[in-house]
Coordinates of C-alpha atoms in Angstrom, one line a residue:
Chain M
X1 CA -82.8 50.4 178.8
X2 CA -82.5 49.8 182.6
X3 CA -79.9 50.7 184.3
X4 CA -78.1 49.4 187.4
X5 CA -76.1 51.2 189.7
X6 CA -73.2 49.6 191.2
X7 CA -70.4 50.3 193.2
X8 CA -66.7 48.6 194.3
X9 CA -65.8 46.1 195.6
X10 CA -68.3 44.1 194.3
X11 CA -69.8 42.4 196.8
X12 CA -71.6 38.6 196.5
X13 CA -75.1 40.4 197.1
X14 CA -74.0 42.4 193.5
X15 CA -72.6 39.8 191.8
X16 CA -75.4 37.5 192.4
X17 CA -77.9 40.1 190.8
X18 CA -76.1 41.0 187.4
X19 CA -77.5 38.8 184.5
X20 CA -75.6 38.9 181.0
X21 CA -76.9 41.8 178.9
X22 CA -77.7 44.1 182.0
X23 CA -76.5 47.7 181.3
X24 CA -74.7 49.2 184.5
X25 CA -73.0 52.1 185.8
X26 CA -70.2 51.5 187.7
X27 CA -68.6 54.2 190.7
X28 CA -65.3 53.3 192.5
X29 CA -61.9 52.3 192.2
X30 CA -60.8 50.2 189.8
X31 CA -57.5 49.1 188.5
X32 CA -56.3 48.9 184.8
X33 CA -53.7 46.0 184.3
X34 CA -53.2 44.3 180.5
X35 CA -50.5 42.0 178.8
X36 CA -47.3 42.8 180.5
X37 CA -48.8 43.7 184.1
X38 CA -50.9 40.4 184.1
X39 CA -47.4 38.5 183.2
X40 CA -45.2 40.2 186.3
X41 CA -48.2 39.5 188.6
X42 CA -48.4 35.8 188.0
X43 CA -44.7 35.6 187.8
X44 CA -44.7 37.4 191.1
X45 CA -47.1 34.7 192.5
X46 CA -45.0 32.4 191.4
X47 CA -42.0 33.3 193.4
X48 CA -44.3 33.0 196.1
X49 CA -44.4 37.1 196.3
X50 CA -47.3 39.2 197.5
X51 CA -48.8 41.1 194.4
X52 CA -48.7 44.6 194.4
X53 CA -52.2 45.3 194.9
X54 CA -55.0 43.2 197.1
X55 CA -57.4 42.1 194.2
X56 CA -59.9 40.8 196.9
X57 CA -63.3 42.0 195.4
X58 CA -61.7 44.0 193.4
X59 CA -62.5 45.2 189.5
X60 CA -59.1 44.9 186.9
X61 CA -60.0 47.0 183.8
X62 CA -58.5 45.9 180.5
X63 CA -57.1 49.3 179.6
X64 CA -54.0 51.0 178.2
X65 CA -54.9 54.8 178.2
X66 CA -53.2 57.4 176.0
X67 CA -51.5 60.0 177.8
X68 CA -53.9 62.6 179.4
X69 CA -53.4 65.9 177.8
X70 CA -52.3 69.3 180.0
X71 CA -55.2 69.9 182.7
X72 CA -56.5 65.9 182.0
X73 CA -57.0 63.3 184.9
X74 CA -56.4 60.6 181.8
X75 CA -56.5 60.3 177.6
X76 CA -59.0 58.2 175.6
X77 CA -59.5 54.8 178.0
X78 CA -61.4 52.7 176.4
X79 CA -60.9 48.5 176.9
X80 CA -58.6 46.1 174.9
X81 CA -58.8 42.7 173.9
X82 CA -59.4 40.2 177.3
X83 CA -58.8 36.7 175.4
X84 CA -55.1 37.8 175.9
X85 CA -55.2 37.7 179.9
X86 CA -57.5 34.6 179.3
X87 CA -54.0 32.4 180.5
X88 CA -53.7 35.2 183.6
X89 CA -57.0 35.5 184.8
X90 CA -58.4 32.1 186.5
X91 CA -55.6 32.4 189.0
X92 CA -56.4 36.0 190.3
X93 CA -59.8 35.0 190.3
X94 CA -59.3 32.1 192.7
X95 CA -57.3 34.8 194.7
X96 CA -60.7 36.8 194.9
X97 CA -60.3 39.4 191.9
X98 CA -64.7 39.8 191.3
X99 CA -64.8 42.3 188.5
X100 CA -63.0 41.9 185.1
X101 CA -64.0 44.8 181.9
X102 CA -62.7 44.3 178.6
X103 CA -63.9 43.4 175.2
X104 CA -64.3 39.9 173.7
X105 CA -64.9 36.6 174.7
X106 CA -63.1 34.8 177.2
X107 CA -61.9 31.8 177.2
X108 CA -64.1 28.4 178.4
X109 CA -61.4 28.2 181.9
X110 CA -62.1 31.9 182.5
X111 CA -65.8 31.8 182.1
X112 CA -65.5 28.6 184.4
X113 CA -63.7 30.6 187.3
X114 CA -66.3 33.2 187.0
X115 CA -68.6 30.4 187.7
X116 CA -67.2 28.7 190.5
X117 CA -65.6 31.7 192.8
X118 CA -68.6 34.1 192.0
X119 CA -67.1 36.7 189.6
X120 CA -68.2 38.6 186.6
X121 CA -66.9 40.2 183.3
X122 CA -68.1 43.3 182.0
X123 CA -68.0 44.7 178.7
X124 CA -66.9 48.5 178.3
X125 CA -67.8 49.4 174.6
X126 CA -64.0 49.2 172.4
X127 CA -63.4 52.3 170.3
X128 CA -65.1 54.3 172.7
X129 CA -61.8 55.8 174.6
X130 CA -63.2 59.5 174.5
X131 CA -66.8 58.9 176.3
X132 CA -64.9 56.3 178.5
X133 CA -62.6 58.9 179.7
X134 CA -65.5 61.4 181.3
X135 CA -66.0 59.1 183.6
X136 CA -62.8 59.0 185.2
X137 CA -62.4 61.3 188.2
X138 CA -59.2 60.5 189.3
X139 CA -55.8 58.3 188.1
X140 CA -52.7 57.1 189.8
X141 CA -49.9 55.2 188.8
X142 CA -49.7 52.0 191.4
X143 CA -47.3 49.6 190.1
X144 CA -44.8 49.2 187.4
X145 CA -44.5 52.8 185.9
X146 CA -41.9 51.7 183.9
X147 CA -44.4 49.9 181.3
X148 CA -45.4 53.0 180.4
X149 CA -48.4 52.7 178.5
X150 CA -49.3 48.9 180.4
X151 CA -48.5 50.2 183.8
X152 CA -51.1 49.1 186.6
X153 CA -53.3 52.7 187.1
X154 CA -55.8 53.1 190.0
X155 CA -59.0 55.3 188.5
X156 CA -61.9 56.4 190.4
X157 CA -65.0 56.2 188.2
X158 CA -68.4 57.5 187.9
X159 CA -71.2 55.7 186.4
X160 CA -68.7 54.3 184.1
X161 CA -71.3 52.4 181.7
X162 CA -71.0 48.7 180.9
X163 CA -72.5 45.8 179.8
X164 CA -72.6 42.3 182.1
X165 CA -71.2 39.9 179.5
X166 CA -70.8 36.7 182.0
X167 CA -72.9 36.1 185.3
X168 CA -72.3 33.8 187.5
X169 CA -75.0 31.7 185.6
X170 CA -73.2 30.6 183.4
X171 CA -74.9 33.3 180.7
X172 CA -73.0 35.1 177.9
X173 CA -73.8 37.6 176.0
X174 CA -71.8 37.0 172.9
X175 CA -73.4 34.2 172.7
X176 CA -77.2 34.7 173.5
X177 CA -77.2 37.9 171.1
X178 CA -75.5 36.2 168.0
X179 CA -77.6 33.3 168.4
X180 CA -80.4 35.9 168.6
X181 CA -79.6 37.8 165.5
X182 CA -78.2 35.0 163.4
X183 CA -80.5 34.3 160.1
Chain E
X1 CA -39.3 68.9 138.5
X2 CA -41.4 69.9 141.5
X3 CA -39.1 70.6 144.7
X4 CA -40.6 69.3 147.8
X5 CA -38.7 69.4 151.3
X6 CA -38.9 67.2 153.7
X7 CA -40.1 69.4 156.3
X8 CA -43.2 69.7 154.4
X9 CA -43.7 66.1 154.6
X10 CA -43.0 66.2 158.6
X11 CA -45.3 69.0 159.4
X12 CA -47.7 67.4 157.1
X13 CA -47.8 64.2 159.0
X14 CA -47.5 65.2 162.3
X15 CA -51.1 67.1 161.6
X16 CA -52.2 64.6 159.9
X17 CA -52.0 61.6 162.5
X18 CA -53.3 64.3 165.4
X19 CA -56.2 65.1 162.8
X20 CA -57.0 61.3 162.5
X21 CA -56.6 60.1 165.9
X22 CA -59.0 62.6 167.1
X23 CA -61.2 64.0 164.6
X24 CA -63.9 60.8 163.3
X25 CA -64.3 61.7 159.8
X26 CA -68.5 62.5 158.8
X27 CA -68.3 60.0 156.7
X28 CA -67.8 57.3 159.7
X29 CA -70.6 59.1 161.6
X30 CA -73.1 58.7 158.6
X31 CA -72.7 55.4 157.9
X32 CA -72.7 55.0 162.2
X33 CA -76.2 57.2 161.5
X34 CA -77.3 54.5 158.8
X35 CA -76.5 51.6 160.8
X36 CA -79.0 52.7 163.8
X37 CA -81.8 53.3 161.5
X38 CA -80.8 49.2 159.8
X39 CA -79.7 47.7 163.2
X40 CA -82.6 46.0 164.8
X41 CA -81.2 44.9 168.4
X42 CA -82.0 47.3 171.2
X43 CA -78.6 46.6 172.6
X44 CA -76.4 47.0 169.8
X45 CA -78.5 50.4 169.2
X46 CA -77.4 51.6 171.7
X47 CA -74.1 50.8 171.2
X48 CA -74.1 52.4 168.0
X49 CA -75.3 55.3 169.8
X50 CA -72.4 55.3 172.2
X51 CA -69.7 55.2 169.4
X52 CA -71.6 58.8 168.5
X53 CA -71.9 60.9 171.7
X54 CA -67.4 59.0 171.7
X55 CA -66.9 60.8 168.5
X56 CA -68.3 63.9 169.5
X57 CA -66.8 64.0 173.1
X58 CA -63.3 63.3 171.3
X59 CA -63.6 66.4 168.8
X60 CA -65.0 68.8 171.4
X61 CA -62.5 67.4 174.3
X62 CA -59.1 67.1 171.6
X63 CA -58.8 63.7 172.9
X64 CA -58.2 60.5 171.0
X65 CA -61.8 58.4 169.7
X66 CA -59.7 55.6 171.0
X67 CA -56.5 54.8 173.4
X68 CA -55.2 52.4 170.8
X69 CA -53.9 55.1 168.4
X70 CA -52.1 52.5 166.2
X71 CA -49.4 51.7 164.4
X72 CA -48.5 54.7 161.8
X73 CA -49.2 53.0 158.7
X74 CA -48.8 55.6 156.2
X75 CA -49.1 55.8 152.2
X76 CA -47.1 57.7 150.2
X77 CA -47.9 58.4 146.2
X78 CA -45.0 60.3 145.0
X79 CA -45.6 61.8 141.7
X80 CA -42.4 60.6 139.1
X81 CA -41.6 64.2 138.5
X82 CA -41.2 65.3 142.1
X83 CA -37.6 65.7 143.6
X84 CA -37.4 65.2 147.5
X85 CA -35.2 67.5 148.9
X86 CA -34.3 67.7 152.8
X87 CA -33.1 64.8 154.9
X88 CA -33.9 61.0 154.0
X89 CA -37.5 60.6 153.0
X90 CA -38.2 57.4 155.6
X91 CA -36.5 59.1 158.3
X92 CA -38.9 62.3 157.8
X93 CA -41.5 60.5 157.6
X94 CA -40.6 58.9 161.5
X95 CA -40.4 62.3 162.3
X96 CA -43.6 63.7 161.7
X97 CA -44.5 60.4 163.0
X98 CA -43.0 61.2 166.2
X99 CA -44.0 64.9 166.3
X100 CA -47.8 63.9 166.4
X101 CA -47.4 61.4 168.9
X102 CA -45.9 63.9 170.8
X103 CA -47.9 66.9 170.6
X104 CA -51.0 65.0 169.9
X105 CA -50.9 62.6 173.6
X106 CA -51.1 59.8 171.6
X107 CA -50.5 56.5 172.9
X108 CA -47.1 55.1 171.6
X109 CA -48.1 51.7 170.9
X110 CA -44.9 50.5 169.4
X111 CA -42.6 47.8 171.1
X112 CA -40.0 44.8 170.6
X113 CA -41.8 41.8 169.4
X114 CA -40.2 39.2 171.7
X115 CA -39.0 41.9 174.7
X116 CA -41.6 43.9 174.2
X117 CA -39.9 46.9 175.5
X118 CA -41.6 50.1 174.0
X119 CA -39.9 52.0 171.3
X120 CA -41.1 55.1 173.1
X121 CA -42.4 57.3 170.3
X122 CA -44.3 54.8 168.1
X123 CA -41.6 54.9 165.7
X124 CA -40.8 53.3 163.3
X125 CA -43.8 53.3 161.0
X126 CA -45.3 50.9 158.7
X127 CA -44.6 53.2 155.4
X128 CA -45.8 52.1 151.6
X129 CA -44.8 53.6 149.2
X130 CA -45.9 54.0 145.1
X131 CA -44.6 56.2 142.7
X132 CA -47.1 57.6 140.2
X133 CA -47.4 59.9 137.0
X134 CA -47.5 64.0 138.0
X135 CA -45.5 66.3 140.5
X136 CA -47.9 66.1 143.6
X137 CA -47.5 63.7 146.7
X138 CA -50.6 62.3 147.8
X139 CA -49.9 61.2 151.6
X140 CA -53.2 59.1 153.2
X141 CA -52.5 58.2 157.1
X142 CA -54.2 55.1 158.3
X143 CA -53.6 54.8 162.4
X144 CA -54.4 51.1 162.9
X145 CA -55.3 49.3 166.4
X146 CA -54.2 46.3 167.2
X147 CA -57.5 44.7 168.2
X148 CA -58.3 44.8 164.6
X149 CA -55.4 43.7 162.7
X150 CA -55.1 40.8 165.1
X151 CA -58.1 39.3 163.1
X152 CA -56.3 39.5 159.9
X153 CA -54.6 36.8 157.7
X154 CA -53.3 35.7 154.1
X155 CA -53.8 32.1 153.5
X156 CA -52.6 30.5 149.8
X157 CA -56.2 28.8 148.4
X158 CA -56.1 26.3 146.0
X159 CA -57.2 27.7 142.3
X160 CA -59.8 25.4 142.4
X161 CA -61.4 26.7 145.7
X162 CA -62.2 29.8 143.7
X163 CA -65.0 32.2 145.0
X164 CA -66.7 30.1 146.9
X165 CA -63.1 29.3 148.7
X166 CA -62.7 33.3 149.4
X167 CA -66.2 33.8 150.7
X168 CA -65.3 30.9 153.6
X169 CA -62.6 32.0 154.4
X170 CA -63.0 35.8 154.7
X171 CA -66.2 34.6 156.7
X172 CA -64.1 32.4 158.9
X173 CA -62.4 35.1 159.9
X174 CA -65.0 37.2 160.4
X175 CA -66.3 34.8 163.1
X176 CA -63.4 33.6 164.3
X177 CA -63.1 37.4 165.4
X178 CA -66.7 37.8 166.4
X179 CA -66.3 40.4 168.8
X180 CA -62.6 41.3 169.0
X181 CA -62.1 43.4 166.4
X182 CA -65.0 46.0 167.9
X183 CA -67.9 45.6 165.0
X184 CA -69.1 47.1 163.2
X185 CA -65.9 46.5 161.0
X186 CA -64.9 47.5 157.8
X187 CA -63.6 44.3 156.3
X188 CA -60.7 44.7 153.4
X189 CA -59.8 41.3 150.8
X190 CA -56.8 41.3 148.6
X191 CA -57.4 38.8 145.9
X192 CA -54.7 37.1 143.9
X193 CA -50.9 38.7 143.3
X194 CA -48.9 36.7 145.4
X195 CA -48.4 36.2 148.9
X196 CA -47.0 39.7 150.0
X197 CA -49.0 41.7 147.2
X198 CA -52.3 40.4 148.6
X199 CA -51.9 41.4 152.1
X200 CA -51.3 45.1 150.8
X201 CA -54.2 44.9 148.4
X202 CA -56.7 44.1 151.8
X203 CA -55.1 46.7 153.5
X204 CA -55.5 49.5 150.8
X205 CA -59.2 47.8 150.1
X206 CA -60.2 49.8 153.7
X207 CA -59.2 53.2 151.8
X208 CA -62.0 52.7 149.5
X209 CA -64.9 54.9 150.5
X210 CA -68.2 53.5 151.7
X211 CA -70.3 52.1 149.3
X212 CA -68.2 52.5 146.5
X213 CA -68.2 48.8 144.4
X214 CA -64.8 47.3 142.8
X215 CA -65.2 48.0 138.5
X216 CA -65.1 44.2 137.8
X217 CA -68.5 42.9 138.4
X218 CA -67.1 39.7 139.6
X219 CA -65.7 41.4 142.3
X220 CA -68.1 44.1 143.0
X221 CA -71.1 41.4 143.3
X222 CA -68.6 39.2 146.0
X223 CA -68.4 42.3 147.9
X224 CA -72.4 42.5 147.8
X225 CA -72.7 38.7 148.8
X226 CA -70.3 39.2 151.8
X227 CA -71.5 41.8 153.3
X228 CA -75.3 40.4 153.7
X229 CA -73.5 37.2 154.8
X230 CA -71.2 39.0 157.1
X231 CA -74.4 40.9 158.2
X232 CA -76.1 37.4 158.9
X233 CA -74.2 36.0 161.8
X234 CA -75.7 37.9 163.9
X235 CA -72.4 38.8 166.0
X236 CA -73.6 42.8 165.8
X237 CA -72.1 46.0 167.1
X238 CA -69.3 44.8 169.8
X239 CA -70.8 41.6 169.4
X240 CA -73.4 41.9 171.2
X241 CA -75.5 40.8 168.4
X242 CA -77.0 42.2 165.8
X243 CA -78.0 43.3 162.2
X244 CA -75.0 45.4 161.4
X245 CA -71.7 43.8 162.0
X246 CA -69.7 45.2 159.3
X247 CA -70.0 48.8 157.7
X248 CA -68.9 47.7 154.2
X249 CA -66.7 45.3 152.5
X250 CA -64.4 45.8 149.9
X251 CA -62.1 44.1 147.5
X252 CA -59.1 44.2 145.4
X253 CA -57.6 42.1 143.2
X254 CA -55.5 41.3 140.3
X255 CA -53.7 38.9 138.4
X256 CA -51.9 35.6 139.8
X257 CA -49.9 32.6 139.4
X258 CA -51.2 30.1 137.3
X259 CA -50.5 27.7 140.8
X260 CA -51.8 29.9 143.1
X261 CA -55.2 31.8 145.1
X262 CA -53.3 34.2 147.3
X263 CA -56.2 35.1 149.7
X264 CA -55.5 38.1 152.4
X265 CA -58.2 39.6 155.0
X266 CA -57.6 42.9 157.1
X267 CA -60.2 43.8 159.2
X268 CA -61.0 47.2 160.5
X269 CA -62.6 48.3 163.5
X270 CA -65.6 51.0 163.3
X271 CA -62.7 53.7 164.6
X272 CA -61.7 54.0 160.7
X273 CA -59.3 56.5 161.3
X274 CA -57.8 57.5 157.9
X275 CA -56.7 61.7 156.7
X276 CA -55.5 62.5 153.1
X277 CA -53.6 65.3 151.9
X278 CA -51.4 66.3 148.8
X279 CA -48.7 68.3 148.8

């Protein structure tokens, strides 16, 4: 399969060229939030309070990593369920988040927001926490330590490999390769 | 009467959950093997592919084939002629639980249902116990993520929904999950007992090994029809779509109310992470 090399923060030139079902490495930072970060930052939002980190054209990764062993940068890191952040995610979008990776459909509001502010979701293969961890370089704890597992982690990554599940097309994957394969 | 400490138990849990978490049992990898040679979508290939080189870099590396390193569920068959010695047998059985979380850098994924505060140490876990004839305990270990069981449920039929009724309803859920549950799954149906009986008997239907059909030929031949019918909607490895999106399918079953078609489905993702061992 091709491959497409991209790097963050995604920019609008990027963004425009993924399609759904495009294989891609991605290098950069990224930041891994799930259930209970996603809930502070919109409840930080909503007090009117500046969130931790600027998401502009940013990449949140779906992730709760196991602890990284002695002489580790990180344990396995592979993605979690996204339909749970479904209820978070159109807002940080509107505030310029670009890059969401997970596993699983989103929700028809999410895939709208994708849509209309120009953003797209990956998909990082689930079970695969092991080859997802050799392409971390480099993790730091940058928000709410205290959720231990769920605490907001900046990683460097390289040619971390994905799938585009929803362009800004309107595409999806799920859907055109069930369809596909259905008999 | 066999003597067996508790601190056999621990130590023997405490390897055993490390051994799971990290170590993809061959048989997972050959039916992963089979499932690129049947699987006919490029993408999904490669997928399959992916979950391989995950395996291997998790064995090699001593890290965990996935973050989500599960609740311990953990089955105990103590022989009837055993006598446990040592400290309370559900509060060993934490321990070696705790012990392997530990030493193994598992993640503790354990927490409060409503606060959701972490228990810290992925304590306490989900233990079922049987006693059976002989002096041996058989302990299996069965680390389960939460992607997966999410996509689970039991759901009363009506008698007269009958086969037909449990084939909709186990494929129901097998769509309603479509990608969620990361395919290819191993999907586990508990038929009949009553409402709690039949979510165990899905659960312990993902112990039976691959390809291995249920003894009533009712059964065994609803197994065979769901799994081509799973393996028709076309939702594929991480549902991306494909040929292969569950590994097997098993049932068990037994008798039930004259009133009642207890129905339970338990899926399980492609990390089937389950270690025996008998003491």
């Amino acid at each position: 399969m091709e491959i497409k090399i991209i790097t963050t923060p995604l920019n609008e030139e990027v963004i425009k060229g993924l399609k759904a079902g495009d294989k891609v490495f991605m290098s950069g930072y990224i930041y891994t939030a799930r259930d209970a970060a996603h809930k502070r930052f919109i409840d930080t939002l909503e007090r009117g309070e500046e969130l931790p980190l600027d998401i502009k054209g940013q990449v949140i990764y779906y992730c709760g990593p196991s602890p990284a062993p002695p002489g580790k940068v990180i344990g396995a890191c592979g993605p979690t369920t996204s339909s749970r952040m479904d209820a978070y995610a159109p807002k940080l979008i509107a505030l310029g988040l670009k890059g969401m990776i997970g596993k699983g459909k989103r929700s028809q509001p999410v895939k709208d927001a994708i849509s209309q502010y120009n953003a797209v979701y990956f998909g990082a293969t689930g079970g695969a926490g092991a080859l997802l961890s050799k392409s971390v370089k480099s993790s730091e704890v940058v928000a709410y330590e205290d959720l231990g597992p769920e605490a907001v982690v900046k990683l460097y990554v390289d040619k971390m490999p994905l799938f585009v599940i929803n362009d800004i097309y309107g595409n999806d994957l799920y859907e055109m390769g069930t369809a596909q394969y259905r008999r | 009467m066999r003597e067996i400490h508790t601190d056999q138990i621990i130590s023997a849990l405490e390897g055993l959950f490390i051994d799971a978490n990290i170590n993809l049992s061959q048989f997972v990898l050959d039916a992963f093997n089979r499932a690129i040679d049947r699987e006919e979508s490029p993408v999904s290939k490669e997928v399959l592919r992916e979950l391989i080189t995950n395996a291997e870099i998790a064995n090699k590396e001593n890290i965990p084939i996935c973050q989500d390193t599960g609740l311990a569920v953990t089955f105990l068959e103590i022989g009837q002629d055993v006598h446990i010695v040592g400290e309370n047998l559900e509060d060993a059985v934490a321990e070696g639980v705790r012990r392997a979380y530990k030493k193994g850098y598992l993640r503790k994924s354990c927490c409060d249902p409503f606060t959701r505060k972490n228990t810290g140490d992925n304590t306490p876990p989900i233990i079922h116990i049987k006693i059976v004839p002989g002096d041996r305990i058989r302990i299996v270990v069965l680390p389960k993520g939460g992607g997966s069981e999410n996509y689970g449920e039991v759901r009363m039929l009506v008698p007269s929904q009958g086969k037909e009724g449990v084939k909709s309803f186990v494929l129901e859920m097998v769509k309603k999950g479509g990608p969620n549950p990361c395919p290819p799954i191993i999907v586990g149906v508990g038929i009949g007992g009553n409402f709690e009986t039949s979510a165990l008997l899905s659960k312990e239907a993902l112990m039976v090994p691959f390809g291995e059909r249920n003894n009533d030929p009712v059964m065994a031949e609803l197994e065979e029809e769901l799994l081509e019918e799973i393996n028709k909607t076309g939702i594929g490895p991480q549902g991306y779509g494909g040929t292969v999106t569950a590994l097997d399918v098993h049932v068990k079953s037994m008798p039930c109310h004259l009133a009642s078609l207890p129905v339970a489905v338990n899926i399980q993702c492609h990390a089937h992470r389950i270690k025996e061992t008998i003491l």
